[in-house]
Short mmCIF file of C-alpha atoms in Angstrom, two decimals:
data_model
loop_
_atom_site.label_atom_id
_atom_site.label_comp_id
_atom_site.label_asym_id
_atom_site.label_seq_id
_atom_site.Cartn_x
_atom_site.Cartn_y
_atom_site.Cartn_z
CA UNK A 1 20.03 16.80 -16.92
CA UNK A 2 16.04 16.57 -16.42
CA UNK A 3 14.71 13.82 -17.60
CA UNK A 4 11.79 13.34 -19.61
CA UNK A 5 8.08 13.00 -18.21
CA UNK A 6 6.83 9.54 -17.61
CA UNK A 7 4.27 7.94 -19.91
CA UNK A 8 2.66 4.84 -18.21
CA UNK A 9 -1.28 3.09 -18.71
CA UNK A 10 -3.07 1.96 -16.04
CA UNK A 11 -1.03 -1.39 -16.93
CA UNK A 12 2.36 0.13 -16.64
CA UNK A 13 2.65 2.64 -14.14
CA UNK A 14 5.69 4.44 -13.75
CA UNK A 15 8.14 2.90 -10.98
CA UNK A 16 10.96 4.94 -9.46
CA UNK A 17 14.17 3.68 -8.12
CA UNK A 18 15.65 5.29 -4.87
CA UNK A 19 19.55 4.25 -5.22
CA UNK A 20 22.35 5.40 -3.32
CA UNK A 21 25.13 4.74 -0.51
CA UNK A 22 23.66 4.39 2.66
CA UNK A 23 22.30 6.39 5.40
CA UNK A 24 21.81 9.56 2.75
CA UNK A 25 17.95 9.56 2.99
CA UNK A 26 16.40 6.72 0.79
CA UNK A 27 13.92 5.27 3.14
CA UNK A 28 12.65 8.64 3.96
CA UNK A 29 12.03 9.46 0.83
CA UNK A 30 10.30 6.34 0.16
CA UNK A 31 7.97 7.19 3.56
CA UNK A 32 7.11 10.26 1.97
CA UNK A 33 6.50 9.00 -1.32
CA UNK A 34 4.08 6.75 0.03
CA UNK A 35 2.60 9.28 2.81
CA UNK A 36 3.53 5.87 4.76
CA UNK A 37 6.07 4.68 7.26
CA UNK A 38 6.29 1.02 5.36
CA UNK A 39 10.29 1.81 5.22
CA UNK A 40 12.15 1.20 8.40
CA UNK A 41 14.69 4.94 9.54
CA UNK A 42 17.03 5.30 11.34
CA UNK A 43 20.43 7.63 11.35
CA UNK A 44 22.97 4.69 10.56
CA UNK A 45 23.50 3.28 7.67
CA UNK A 46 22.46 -0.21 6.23
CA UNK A 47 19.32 -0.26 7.90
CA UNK A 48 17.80 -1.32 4.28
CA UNK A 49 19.34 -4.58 2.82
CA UNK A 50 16.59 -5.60 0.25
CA UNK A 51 13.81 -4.18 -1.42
CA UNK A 52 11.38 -2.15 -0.55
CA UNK A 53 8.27 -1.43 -3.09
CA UNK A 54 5.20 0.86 -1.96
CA UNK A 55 2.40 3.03 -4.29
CA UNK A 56 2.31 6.41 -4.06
CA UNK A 57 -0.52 9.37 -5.66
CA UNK A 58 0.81 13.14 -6.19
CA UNK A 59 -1.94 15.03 -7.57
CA UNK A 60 -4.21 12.48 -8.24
CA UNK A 61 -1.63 10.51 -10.50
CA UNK A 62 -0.20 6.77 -9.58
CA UNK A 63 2.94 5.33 -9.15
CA UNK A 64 5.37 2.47 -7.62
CA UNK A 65 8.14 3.30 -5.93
CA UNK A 66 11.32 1.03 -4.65
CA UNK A 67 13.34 1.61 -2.12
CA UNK A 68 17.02 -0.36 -2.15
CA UNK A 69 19.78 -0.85 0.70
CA UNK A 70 22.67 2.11 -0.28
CA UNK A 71 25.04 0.95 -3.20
CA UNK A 72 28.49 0.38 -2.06
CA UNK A 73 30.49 -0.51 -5.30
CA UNK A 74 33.75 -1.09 -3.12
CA UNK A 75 33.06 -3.47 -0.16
CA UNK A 76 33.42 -6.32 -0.11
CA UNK A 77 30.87 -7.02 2.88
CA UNK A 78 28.63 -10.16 2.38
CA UNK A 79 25.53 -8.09 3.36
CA UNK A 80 26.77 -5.11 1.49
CA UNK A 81 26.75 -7.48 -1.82
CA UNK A 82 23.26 -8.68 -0.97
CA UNK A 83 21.95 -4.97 -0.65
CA UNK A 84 23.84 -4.13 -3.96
CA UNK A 85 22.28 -6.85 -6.03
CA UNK A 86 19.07 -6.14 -4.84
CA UNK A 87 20.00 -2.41 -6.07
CA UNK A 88 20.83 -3.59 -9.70
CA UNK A 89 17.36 -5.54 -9.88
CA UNK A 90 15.32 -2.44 -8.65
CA UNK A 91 17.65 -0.44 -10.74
CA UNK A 92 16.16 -3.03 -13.61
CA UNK A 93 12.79 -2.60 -13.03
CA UNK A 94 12.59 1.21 -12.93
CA UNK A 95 11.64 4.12 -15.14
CA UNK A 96 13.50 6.21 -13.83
CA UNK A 97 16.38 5.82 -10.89
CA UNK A 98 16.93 8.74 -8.42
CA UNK A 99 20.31 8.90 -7.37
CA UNK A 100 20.51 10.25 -3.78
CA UNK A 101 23.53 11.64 -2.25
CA UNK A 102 23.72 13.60 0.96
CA UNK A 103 24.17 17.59 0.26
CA UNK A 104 25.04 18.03 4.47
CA UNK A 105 27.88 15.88 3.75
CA UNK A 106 29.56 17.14 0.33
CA UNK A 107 30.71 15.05 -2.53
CA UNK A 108 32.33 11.16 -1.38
CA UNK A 109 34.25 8.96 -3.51
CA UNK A 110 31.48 6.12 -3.01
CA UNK A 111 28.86 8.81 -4.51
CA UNK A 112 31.56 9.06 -7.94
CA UNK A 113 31.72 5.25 -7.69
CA UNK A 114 27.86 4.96 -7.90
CA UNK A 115 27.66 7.51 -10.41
CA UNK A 116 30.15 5.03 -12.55
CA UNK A 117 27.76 2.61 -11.85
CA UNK A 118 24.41 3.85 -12.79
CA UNK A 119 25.81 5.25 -15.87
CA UNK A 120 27.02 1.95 -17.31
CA UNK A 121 23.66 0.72 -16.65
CA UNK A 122 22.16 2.87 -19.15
CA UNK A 123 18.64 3.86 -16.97
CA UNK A 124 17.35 7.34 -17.05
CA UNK A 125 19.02 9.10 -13.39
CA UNK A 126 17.75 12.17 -12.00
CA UNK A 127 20.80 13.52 -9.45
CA UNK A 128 18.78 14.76 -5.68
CA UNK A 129 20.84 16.43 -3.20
CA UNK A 130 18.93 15.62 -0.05
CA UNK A 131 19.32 17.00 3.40
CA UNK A 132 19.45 20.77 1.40
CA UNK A 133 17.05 22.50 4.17
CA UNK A 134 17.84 25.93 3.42
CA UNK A 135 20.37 25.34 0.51
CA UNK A 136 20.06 26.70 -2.90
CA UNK A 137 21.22 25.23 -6.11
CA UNK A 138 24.54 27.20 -5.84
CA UNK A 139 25.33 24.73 -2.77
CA UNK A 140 25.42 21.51 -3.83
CA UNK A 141 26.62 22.58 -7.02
CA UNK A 142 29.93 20.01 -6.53
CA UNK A 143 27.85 17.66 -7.75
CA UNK A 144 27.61 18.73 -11.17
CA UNK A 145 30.93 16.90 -10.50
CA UNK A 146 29.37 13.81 -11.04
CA UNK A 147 28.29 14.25 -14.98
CA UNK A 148 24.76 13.15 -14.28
CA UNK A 149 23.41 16.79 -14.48
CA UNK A 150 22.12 19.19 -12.17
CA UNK A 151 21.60 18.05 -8.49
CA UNK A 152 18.13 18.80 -7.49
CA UNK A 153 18.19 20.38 -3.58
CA UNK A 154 15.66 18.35 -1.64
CA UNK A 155 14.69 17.50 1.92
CA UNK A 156 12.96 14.18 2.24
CA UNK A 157 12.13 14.90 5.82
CA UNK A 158 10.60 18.61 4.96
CA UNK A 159 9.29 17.55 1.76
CA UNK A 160 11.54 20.68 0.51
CA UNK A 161 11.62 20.36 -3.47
CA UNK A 162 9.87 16.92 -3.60
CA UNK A 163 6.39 18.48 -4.86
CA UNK A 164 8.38 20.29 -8.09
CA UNK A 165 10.18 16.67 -8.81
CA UNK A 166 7.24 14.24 -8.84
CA UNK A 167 5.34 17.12 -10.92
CA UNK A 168 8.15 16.72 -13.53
CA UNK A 169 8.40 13.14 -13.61
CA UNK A 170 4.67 12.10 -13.38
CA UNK A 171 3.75 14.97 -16.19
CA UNK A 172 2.44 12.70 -18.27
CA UNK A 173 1.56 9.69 -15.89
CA UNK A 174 -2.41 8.62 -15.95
CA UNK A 175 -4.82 10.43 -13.91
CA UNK A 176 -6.49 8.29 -10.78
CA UNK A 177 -10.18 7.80 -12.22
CA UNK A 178 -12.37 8.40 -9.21
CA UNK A 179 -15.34 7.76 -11.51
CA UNK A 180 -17.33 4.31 -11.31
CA UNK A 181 -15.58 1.20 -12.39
CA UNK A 182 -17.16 0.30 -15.88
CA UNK A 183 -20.32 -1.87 -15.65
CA UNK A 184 -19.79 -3.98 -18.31
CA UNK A 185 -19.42 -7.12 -15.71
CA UNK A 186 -16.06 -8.18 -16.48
CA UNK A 187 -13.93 -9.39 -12.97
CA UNK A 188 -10.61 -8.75 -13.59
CA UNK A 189 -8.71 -11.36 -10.83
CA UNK A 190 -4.99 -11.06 -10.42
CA UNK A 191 -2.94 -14.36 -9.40
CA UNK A 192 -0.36 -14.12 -7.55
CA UNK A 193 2.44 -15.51 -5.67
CA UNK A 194 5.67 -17.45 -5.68
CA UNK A 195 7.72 -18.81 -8.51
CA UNK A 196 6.16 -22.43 -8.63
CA UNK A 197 3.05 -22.13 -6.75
CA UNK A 198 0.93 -23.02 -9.48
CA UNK A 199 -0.62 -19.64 -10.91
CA UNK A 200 -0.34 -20.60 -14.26
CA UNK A 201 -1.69 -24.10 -13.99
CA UNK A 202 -4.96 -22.61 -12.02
CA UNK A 203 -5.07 -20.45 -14.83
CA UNK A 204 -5.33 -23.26 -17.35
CA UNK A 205 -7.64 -25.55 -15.49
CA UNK A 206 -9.69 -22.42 -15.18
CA UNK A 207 -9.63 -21.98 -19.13
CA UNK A 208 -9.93 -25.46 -19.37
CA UNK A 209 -6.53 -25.31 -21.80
CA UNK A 210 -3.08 -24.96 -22.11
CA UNK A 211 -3.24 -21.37 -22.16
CA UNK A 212 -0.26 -19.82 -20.31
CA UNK A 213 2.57 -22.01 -20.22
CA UNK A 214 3.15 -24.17 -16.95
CA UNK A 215 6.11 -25.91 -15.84
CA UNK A 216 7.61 -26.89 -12.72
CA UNK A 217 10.65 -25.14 -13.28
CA UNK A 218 10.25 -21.94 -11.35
CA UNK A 219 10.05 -18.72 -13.15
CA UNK A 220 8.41 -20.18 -16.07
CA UNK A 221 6.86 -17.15 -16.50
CA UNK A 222 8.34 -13.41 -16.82
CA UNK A 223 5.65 -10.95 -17.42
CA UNK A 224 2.31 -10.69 -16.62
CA UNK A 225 -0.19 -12.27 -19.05
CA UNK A 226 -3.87 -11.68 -19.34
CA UNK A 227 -6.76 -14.06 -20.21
CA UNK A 228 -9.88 -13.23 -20.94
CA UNK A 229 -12.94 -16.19 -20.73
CA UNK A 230 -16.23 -16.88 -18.91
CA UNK A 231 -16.89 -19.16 -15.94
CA UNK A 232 -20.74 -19.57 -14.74
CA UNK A 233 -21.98 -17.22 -17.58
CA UNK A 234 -19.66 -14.32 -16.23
CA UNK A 235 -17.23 -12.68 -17.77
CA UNK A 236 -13.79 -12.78 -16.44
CA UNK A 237 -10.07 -11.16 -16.98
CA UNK A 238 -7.53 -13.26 -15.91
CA UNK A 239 -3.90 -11.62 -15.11
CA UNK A 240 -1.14 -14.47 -14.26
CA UNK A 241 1.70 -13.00 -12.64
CA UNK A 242 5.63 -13.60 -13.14
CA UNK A 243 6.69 -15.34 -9.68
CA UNK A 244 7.53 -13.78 -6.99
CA UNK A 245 10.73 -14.88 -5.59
CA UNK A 246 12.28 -15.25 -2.46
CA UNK A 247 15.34 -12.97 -2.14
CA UNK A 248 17.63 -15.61 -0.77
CA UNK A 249 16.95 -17.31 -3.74
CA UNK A 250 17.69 -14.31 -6.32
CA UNK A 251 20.84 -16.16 -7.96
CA UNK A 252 20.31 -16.21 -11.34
CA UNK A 253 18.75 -13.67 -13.87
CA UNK A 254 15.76 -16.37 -14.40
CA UNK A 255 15.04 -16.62 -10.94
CA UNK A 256 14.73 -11.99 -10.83
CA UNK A 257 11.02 -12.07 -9.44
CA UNK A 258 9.13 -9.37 -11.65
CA UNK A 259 7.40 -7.86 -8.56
CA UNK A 260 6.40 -4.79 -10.49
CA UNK A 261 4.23 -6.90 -12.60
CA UNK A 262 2.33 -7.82 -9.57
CA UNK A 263 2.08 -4.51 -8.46
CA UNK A 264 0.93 -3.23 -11.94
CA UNK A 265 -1.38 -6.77 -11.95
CA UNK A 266 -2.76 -6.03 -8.54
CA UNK A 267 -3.81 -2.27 -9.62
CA UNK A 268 -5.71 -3.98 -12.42
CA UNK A 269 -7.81 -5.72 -10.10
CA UNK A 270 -10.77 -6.27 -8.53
CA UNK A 271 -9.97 -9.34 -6.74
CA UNK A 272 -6.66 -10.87 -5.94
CA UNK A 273 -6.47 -14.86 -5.73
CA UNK A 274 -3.03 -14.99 -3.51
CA UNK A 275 -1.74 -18.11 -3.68
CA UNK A 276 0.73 -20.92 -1.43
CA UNK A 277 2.82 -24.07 -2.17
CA UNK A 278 1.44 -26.13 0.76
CA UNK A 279 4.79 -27.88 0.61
CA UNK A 280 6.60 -24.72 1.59
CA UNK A 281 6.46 -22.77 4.67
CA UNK A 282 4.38 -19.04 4.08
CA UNK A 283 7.59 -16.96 4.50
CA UNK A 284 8.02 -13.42 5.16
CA UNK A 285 8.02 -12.37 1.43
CA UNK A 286 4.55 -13.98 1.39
CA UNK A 287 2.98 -12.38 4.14
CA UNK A 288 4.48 -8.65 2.29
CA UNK A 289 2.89 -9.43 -0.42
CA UNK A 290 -0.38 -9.98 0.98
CA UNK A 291 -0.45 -7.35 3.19
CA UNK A 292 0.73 -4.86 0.46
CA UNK A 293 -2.68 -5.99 -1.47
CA UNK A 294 -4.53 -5.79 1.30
CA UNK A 295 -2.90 -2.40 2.13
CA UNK A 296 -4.19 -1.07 -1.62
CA UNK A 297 -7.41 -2.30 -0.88
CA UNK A 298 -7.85 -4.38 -3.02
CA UNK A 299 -10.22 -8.29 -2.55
CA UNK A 300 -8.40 -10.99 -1.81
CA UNK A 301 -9.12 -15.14 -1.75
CA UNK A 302 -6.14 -17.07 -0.29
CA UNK A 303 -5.68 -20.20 -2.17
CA UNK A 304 -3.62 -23.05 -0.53
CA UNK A 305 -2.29 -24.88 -3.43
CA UNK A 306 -1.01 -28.87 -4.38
CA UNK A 307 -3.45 -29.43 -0.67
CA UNK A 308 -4.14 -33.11 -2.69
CA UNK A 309 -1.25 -34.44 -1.93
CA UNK A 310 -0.52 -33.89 2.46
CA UNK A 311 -1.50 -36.38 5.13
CA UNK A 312 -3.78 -35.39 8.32
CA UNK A 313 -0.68 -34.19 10.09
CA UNK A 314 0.46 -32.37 7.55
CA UNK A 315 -2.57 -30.49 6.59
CA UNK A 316 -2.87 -29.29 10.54
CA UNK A 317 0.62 -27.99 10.42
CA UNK A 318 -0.39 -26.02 7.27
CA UNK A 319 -3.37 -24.66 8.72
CA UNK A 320 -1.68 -23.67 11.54
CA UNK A 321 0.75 -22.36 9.96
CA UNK A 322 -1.40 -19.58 8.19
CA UNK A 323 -2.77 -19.17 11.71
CA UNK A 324 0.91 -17.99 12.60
CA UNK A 325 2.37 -16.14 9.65
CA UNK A 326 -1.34 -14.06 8.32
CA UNK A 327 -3.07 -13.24 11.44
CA UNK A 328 -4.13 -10.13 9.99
CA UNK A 329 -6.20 -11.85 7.26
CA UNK A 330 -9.19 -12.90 9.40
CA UNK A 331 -11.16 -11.16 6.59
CA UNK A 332 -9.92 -13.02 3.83
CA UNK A 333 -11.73 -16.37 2.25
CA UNK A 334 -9.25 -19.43 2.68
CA UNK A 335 -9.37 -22.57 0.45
CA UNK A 336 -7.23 -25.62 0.32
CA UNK A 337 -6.80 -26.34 -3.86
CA UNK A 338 -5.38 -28.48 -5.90
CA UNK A 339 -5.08 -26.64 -9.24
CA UNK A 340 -3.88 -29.45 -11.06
CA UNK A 341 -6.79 -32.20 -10.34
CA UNK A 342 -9.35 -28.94 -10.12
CA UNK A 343 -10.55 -29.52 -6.08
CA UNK A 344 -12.15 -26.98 -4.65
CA UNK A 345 -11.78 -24.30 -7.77
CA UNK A 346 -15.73 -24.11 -7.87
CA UNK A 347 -15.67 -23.10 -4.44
CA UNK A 348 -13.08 -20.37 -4.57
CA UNK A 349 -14.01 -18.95 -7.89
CA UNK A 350 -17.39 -18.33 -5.78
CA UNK A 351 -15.96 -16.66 -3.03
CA UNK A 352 -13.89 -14.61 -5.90
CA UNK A 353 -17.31 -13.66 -7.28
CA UNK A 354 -18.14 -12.38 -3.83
CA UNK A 355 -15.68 -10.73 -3.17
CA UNK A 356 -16.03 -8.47 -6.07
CA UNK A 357 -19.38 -8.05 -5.56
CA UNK A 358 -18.69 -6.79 -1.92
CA UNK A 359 -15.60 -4.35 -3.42
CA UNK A 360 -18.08 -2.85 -5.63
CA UNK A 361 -21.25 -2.42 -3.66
CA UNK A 362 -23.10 0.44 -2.86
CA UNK A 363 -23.75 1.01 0.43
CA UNK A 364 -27.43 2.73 1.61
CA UNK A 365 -26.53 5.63 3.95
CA UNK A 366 -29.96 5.07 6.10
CA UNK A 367 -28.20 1.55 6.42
CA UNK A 368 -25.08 2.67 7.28
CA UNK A 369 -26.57 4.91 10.60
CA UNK A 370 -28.82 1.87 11.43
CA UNK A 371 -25.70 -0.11 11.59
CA UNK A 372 -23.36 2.57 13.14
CA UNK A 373 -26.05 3.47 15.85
CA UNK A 374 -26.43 -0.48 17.16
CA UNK A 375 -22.82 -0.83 16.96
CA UNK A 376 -22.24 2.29 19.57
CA UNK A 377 -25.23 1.29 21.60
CA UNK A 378 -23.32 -2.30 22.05
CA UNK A 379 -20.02 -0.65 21.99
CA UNK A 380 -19.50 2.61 23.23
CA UNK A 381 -16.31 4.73 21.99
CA UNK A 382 -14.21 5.56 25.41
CA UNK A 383 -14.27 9.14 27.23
CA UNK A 384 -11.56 11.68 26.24
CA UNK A 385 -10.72 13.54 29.67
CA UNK A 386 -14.30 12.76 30.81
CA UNK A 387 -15.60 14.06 27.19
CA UNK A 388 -17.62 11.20 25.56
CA UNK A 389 -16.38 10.72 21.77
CA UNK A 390 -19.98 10.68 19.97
CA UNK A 391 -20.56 9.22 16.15
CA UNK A 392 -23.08 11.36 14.94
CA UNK A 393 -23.60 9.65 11.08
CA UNK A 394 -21.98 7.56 8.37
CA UNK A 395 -21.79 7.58 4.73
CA UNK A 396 -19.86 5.70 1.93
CA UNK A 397 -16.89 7.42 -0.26
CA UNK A 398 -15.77 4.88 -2.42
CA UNK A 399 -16.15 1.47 -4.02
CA UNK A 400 -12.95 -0.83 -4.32
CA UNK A 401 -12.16 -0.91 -1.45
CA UNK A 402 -15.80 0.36 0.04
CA UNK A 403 -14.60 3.57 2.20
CA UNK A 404 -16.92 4.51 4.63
CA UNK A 405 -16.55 8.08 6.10
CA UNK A 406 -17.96 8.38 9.86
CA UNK A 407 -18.70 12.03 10.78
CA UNK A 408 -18.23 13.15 14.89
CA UNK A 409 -16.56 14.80 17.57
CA UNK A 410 -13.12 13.95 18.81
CA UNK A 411 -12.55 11.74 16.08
CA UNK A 412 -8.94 11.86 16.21
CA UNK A 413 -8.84 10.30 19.80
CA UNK A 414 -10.56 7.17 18.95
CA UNK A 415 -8.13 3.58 19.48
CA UNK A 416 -7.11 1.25 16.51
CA UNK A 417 -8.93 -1.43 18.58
CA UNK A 418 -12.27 0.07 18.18
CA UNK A 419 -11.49 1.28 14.36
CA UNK A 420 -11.30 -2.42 14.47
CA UNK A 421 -14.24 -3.20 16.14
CA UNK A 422 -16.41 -0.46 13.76
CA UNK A 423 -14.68 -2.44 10.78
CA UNK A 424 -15.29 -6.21 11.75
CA UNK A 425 -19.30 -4.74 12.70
CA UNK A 426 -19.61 -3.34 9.17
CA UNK A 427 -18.37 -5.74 7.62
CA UNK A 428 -20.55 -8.40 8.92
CA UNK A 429 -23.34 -6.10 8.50
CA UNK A 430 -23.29 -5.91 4.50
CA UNK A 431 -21.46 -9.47 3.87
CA UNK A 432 -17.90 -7.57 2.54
CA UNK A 433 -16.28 -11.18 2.34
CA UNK A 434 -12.68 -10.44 1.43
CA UNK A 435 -12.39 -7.04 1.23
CA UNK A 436 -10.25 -4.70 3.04
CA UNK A 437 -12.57 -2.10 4.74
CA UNK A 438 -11.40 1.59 5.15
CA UNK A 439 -12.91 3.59 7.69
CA UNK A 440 -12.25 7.19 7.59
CA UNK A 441 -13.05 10.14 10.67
CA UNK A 442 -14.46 13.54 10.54
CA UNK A 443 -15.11 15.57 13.34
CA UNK A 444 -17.01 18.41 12.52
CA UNK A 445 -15.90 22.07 13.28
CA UNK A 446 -16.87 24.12 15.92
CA UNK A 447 -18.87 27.32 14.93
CA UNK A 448 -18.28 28.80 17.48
CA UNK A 449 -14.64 28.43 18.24
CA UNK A 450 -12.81 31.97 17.88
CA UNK A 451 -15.62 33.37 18.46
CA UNK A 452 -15.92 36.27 21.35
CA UNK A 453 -18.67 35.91 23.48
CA UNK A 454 -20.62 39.85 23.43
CA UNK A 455 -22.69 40.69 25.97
CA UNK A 456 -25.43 42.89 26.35
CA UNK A 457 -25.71 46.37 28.01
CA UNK A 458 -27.12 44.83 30.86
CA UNK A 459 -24.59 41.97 30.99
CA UNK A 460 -21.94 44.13 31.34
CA UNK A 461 -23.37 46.31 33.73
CA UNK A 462 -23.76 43.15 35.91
CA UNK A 463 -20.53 42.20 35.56
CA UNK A 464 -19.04 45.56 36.59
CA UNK A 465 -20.69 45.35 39.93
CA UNK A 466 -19.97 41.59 40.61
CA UNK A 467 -16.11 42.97 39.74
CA UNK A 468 -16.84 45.55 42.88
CA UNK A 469 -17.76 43.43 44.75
CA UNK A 470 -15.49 41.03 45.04
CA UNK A 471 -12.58 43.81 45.61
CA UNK A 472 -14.86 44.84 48.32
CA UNK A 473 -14.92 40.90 49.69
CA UNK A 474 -10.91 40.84 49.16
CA UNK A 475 -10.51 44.10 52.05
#
């Protein structure tokens, strides 16, 4: 049964569900959806226990994308259970779900017992036999067997069939716009973080009102709510974010994080304030989150919250602590906060006004080579089998994130650590506090390559005797 195109706005993009029992394909699928290698693979199964959410573009159109631990109806396996309910909450969140099952291995009783499943839940499946290299439709046709329509051959390691699919499901999905953000002046700043961390109480003391409702029962708030309002004479949108949970802690249905909303949130906009509970330890879920944002380019401020109320000791253990768990935020603005007494908010709400001017700045080109040519003279790339790698000139490609596009020769051979180094030198250069610089490589073609060399008359006459006389030499 196809299903009908998705319809989203650039508020509610479409979200996909990759469901099934384990070890039939999900996390590849996912890697390819994202043209990313975010989901760990591996060929046995229950690799995946919880959630796994990435963005992905097919033909210039967005969407989010979850990938689950494999649904195992049956077991009774503590671990098993976890990866199931993490299932039923992506399974939740989704558009539509596709239903994996493994066309290499024929029809299982656990793939009928998930098909039971995901029909009582009522979502919108679309049935993918993966693993069909070389398989047509008449193949996997025992899973008609299943009553959830026709099985789609696939490969999610070829791509086989994948192309067709998203162009069916993303029909009607929004177009990226690669024109320039609206000038109208408006900062649209996502919040976002834990259940509790006090997003919606920044958000008030911001408005200087009770706007969004704050409480400190976690999850006070399911959906993502925006604000608009002016601070300094600017104008500002303000989207506060449903909690993001902890999955340890996923035990009732009000404590389901909405992660999707932050996703959606976070494509909004322009800056991100990410916030902490200084009385909790910056777990793994936090440092996800952050990198994912960082990972879509998009600005970021970290903001340490309820900071008011630690001793010295304390506050170096924090500190430390963000030392340990975000390393790879050395770009990113930090501030210590209290959102409820309003310390340090003029502060951040500074560096968030910098940080969206940096996103969204253009950057000269004869500016760019100034600053590419002293960082090489300080910094040379290393040799390539005695071949110097040479960065010939620079220009930018994008705003929000700035992409800067550097044009040379053996582009492809350059390290991570001096991508680094270019990144850290540009950034400096132009004052791009907060934002996550890309840095993409060109190396030019060679004209000449394919090319036979012709030679003249006399060239060849040349060569014919040079050819004699080495015969001659060889007697």
């Amino acid at each position: 049964m196809t299903q009908p195109p998705l319809e989203s706005t650039l508020e509610s993009l479409p979200v996909l569900a990759l469901v099934g029992r384990p070890n039939v394909g999900k996390s590849t699928l996912f890697n390819r959806f994202t043209n990313s290698r975010d989901a760990l693979v591996a060929d046995f199964p229950g690799l995946t226990r919880d959630r796994q959410y990435g963005h992905g573009t097919f033909e210039d159109r967005r969407f989010i994308v979850v990938d689950t631990g494999g649904l195992m109806p049956e077991s009774s396996d503590a671990l098993a259970l976890l990866a199931e309910a993490q299932a039923r909450i992506a399974i939740e969140d989704a558009d539509v779900v596709l239903f994996l099952v493994d066309a290499s291995a024929g029809l299982l009783p656990s793939d009928r017992d998930i098909a039971e499943t995901l029909r009582k839940l009522g979502k919108p499946v679309r049935l993918l036999a993966n693993k069909a290299e070389g398989m047509g439709r008449a193949r996997v046709a025992d899973f008609f067997a299943l009553g959830l329509g026709e099985p789609l051959p696939v490969s999610a390691e070829h791509g086989d069939g994948i192309a067709p699919l998203l162009r069916e499901l993303l029909e009607k999905a929004p177009l990226v716009d690669h024109t320039p953000l609206p000038d109208d002046g408006t900062i649209r700043v996502a919040v976002v973080g834990r259940p509790n961390a006090g997003k919606s109480t920044l958000v008030n003391r911001l408005l200087g009102e009770e706007r969004v409702l704050s409480s400190d029962q976690p999850g006070t708030t399911r959906d993502a709510i925006s604000v608009k309002f002016e601070w300094n004479g600017r104008p500002f949108e303000l989207i506060d974010t449903a909690g993001i949970r902890r999955r340890a802690r996923i035990t009732e249905v009000i404590e389901k994080f909405s992660i999707v909303k932050a996703l959606q949130a976070i494509e909004r906009a322009h800056v991100v304030i990410a916030m902490v509970d200084a009385h909790e330890e910056i777990g793994t879920q936090d440092a996800r989150l952050m990198g994912l944002i960082a990972h879509h380019g998009r600005a970021m401020v970290l903001a340490v919250n309820k900071w008011d109320g630690l001793e010295g000791d304390d506050r170096k253990r924090v500190r430390e602590m963000v030392d340990y768990r975000l390393p790879f935020l050395d770009f990113v603005p930090l501030h210590f906060i209290s959102a409820l007494h309003g310390s340090a908010l003029r502060e951040l709400m500074l560096d968030v006004v910098a940080a969206y001017q940096a996103t969204t700045r253009d950057l000269p080109t004869a500016e760019l080579n100034k600053v590419l040519e002293k960082a090489v003279e300080r910094h040379a790339p290393h040799a390539v089998l005695g071949r110097r790698i040479k960065l010939r000139y620079a220009n930018q490609v994008g705003r929000n994130p700035p992409a800067i596009l550097i044009h040379g020769n053996q582009t492809d051979k350059i390290k991570d650590s001096y991508k680094s180094y270019l990144a850290n030198v540009f950034r400096e250069a132009f004052k791009l506090k907060g934002v996550p610089l890309r840095l993409e490589f060109r190396t030019g073609d060679n004209p000449f390559k394919g090319r036979k060399n012709e030679l003249t008359a006399r060239q060849q006459m040349k060569r014919k005797r040079l050819m004699a006389q080495s015969k001659k030499s060889k007697r």
